[in-house]
Amino acid sequence: MPLETATGAVRTGLIAFAFLSYLILIGIPGRIGGPALPVLALIAALFFWLKLRRESNEPSREATGQRQDSFDDKPGWEIGPRAASKGSRLRDLLHTHSGTAPILYGLLAGLTTGLLIAIVSGIFAAAMGNGIAIQPVLDKIVPLNVAALIGVSPGQIAQSDVSFIRFIFQVLLFAGAGVLAGLTAAGGGYGLKQAAFLDRLTTHLSGATLTSAGRFAGMALPFVLLAYIAWLGLPGVTAFGTNEGTVRLLLTLIATGSGLFTLRLSRPGREQMAVAVLLGLGVFSMPFILDQFQNSVMGLVFIFVMMGLGLNIVVGYAGLLDLGYVAFFAIGAYTYAFLSAPFSSPYISGLLILLGISPESPLLGYWMALPVAMLTAAVGGILLGIPVLRLRGDYLAIVTLGFGEIIRLFMLNLGELTNGPRGILEISQPALFGHTPVDVTFGLLSSQGWIFLLALVSSALVAFVATRLNESRLGRAWFAMQEDEDVAEATGVHLVRTKLLAFAIGATFAGMAGQLYAARQINIFPENFSLFVSIDALALIIVGGIGSPAGIVLGALALKGLPEVLRGVDEYRIVTFAALLVIMMIVRPDGILPSARRRIQSPDPEEAGAAGEPELREEDPGLRENGEALAKGAGVREEDP
Amino acid sequence: MTALLSIQQVTKVFGGLTAVDSVDLDIAERSITSLIGPNGAGKTTLFNCMTGLHRPEGGEILFSGRSLIGLRPDEIIDRGVARTYQNIRLFGRMTALENVLVGQHLRLQASHWSAVLRTSRQQAEERAAREFGRELLDFVGLSGREEVVSTNLPYGDQRLLEVARALGSRPSLLLLDEPAAGMNPSETDSMMDLVHRLRDEKGITVFLIEHDMKVVMSISESVAVLDYGEKIAEGTPEEVRSNARVIEAYLGPEVAVQEAAVKAVH
Ligand SMILES: Nc1ncnc2c1ncn2[C@@H]1O[C@H](COP(=O)(O)OP(=O)(O)OP(=O)(O)O)[C@@H](O)[C@H]1O
Ligand SMILES: [Mg+2]
């Protein structure tokens, strides 16, 4: 095996180990218990397999310079209709590889991961066996996890009667996982020349049948999950005996996320329409089948989806890095709070009394307040936009960051107007035809379910508007501005108008999200609107895939939903996300579900120009003719820089 | 005959360097005019002054009798002055057709609300824009390349696409900054043909910067020469070719004769 392949395998092993450490850190093995190690090994195998597939795909990706429009083109995701035809191309490409290479690769990667796991769990086991106290926070989960990894009960570790064989077993297990991955990859395309039997088998079975079976299985997943979630909601049914609420939440997150993949797996046309309708029905039934806790989490997730979609207009479409996005969220929330909560500042109540309105009762209901909150946020967006029109890149980021903080400090310190750190309490709830939703639906829809439903509908609306705008001339102007601001202007894009529109529309969506957030929280405080909200919103679009609404939903599920599943290990949230982000960026640098535009790796335009020109010019046959023209006394063309 | 574009005493200074020095130049309607001069003579800077990228320190630029000074670049292209760039500046991640659609941006009227609602008028406008975009790509010789992402186009095609994008705004004056730079002879020939067709079929006045003397001499009806920011000559290609100051500017006083002899041998 060539040296680069070997180092590549070791590196793959290291990345797998990093990812598994993350899973261990957030306490997954402890929760799984006995079968933890095989599960981790399987995850590692999956990772190796993806890696092997990706590597075998790389040349074909470079060869086809065209934009990858279909999700199926992304290596590792070829369950779709295109997989069959792709196989043969792969086969041609890989004939140079020897059949054993992927197996050795997998073995080496697996050995690396397994050794590291064994060493780390060994160290921890030894430490615990010798009674060395680990940091108090770690103590809560480490023993359980280490025990699960080694396959003993926590008590046994303390007695230090863990036999050495168990660690050997760990290494072997991961090595085996690696070999398995290698074998699978070989069967799937690598070693087909050698594995003539497999070749014949797949030909006979016709790839199409297999892949379409896999495709339909994948497409069925969200519906199966939804049915299971609904079943779990029935009285007297329990999941795995423990932690029922969390399990249901996790399944809900997976069902929602896999729904997006299902949509991509379906063939465009009638099939896609049918799937979309079914998915829509499924998703909109969720608020009715989940309980208060799950609904409140999903509500938050979709409030952040709205935020992400809005921020995506500014950052993803127009390319303006805005770190103060929370400001508009806060403006929306506080506007609604002012209009609907009993608290009223002395100024406002004075004004109200003058106008003959009682300051005690809420001024406007949710629906009447909605346009006001949106408008206020939009004005905020324009007010922020004007001073930063001429700023680019880092400078823009810093100034907007400041703006976000200013609004929060404003809410904090203008006590007379905003009630300062005591916040605004008892914000009224959105009504459904003038009644509470629980009454109207005969208890089917809980109050949090109602918020979730509203968040879903608003997100769908926002996604619709954002997508339509992006596909119009405005979207093209935004993208042109992102590509080259000066040229965009010289091509006829009115920069001021186009930028302010991005800021204003983005802010409007954040204002909507903020209003719903205020209704969900009932009481809001300035610290709800810290810098971290901006960072969360930005992180979720980066993780999900900048510019892609589906990616944003996935990002929100991962970043706002998962932590709630992991409530028990709250201390690790920040570490968790750092790790998750880093891994994400290594594995899928363009996000989980990137937009088509983001997927083409364009070289820097200036570089391209510089690289292209001199080459062409050196052997420019026109030079000689120039010389002749010059001889007639015209002039010399000097070498261009 | 009145000039379509009239540059009067335009001066542009960068720090201590006068890149364009009191240049006067008239461009007749439906003419093909070349601007030549050694590297750093200020040719591109003059283009930048005309398209609003730079604001000249002095002078006046009249287009169809109205001043362009102080207008924003997007207002200038709206008046009918479009351009291409010496170092290709396409919107790299957009397809060829999308580039041309951005070129048409300011000719599209549909409101953003109508884009959200996809009204029939907005849809009709988009369809027409796509149709026109395809026509333009066809006109410059890029038919069949509509969906290719522009960075993936061959170098020569990128230059053609810049022309097509500029045409999207339906200009009456087109400024081409070294359109044939880096092209092979056959590409150069088709670019020259394209310039002729721009004028003959579309009635567009062309003002171009070019280093390739073969192109300049065969294509232009009049030639202006810049050196160190100053216009040192103007006239028909024949007049400029035999102008003593031009030869000197290009070759330097002593080496002029030597250099010409060497080139003749090749
Ligand atoms: N933005 C700028 N800031 C400072 N100096 C500049 C700027 N743009 C151009 N210059 C200078 O002005 C002079 C004229 O440059 P310009 O690009 O107009 O030359 P040119 O005639 O187009 O040359 P070339 O044939 O190389 O394209 C050069 O000395 C250049 O360094
Ligand atoms: Mg130049």
PDB file of C-alpha atoms in Angstrom, chain A residues 3 51 98 121 171 184 203 205 277 304 354 403 415 438 450 494 502 512 581 597 626 640:
ATOM      1  CA  LEU A   3       2.505   5.661   1.887  1.00  0.00           C
ATOM      2  CA  LYS A  51     -14.655   7.981   3.347  1.00  0.00           C
ATOM      3  CA  SER A  98      -5.994  -3.403  -6.396  1.00  0.00           C
ATOM      4  CA  SER A 121     -10.635   4.001  28.168  1.00  0.00           C
ATOM      5  CA  VAL A 171      -9.052  -2.881  19.148  1.00  0.00           C
ATOM      6  CA  THR A 184     -18.277  -3.250   1.530  1.00  0.00           C
ATOM      7  CA  THR A 203     -25.400  -7.496 -12.680  1.00  0.00           C
ATOM      8  CA  LEU A 205     -29.863  -8.606  -9.629  1.00  0.00           C
ATOM      9  CA  VAL A 277     -48.074  16.463   0.292  1.00  0.00           C
ATOM     10  CA  PHE A 304     -34.748  29.452  14.919  1.00  0.00           C
ATOM     11  CA  LEU A 354     -54.121  60.967  27.061  1.00  0.00           C
ATOM     12  CA  PHE A 403     -25.344  46.905  16.996  1.00  0.00           C
ATOM     13  CA  GLY A 415     -35.614  50.670  32.796  1.00  0.00           C
ATOM     14  CA  VAL A 438     -56.912  24.164  23.597  1.00  0.00           C
ATOM     15  CA  TRP A 450     -50.046  25.827  19.101  1.00  0.00           C
ATOM     16  CA  HIS A 494     -28.437  49.637  -7.265  1.00  0.00           C
ATOM     17  CA  ALA A 502     -31.611  42.356   2.201  1.00  0.00           C
ATOM     18  CA  MET A 512     -41.651  37.635  13.230  1.00  0.00           C
ATOM     19  CA  LEU A 581     -18.938  22.274  14.103  1.00  0.00           C
ATOM     20  CA  ARG A 597     -24.483  27.200  -5.942  1.00  0.00           C
ATOM     21  CA  ASN A 626       2.420  42.019 -34.073  1.00  0.00           C
ATOM     22  CA  ASP A 640       1.657  42.756 -19.962  1.00  0.00           C
TER      23      ASP A 640
END
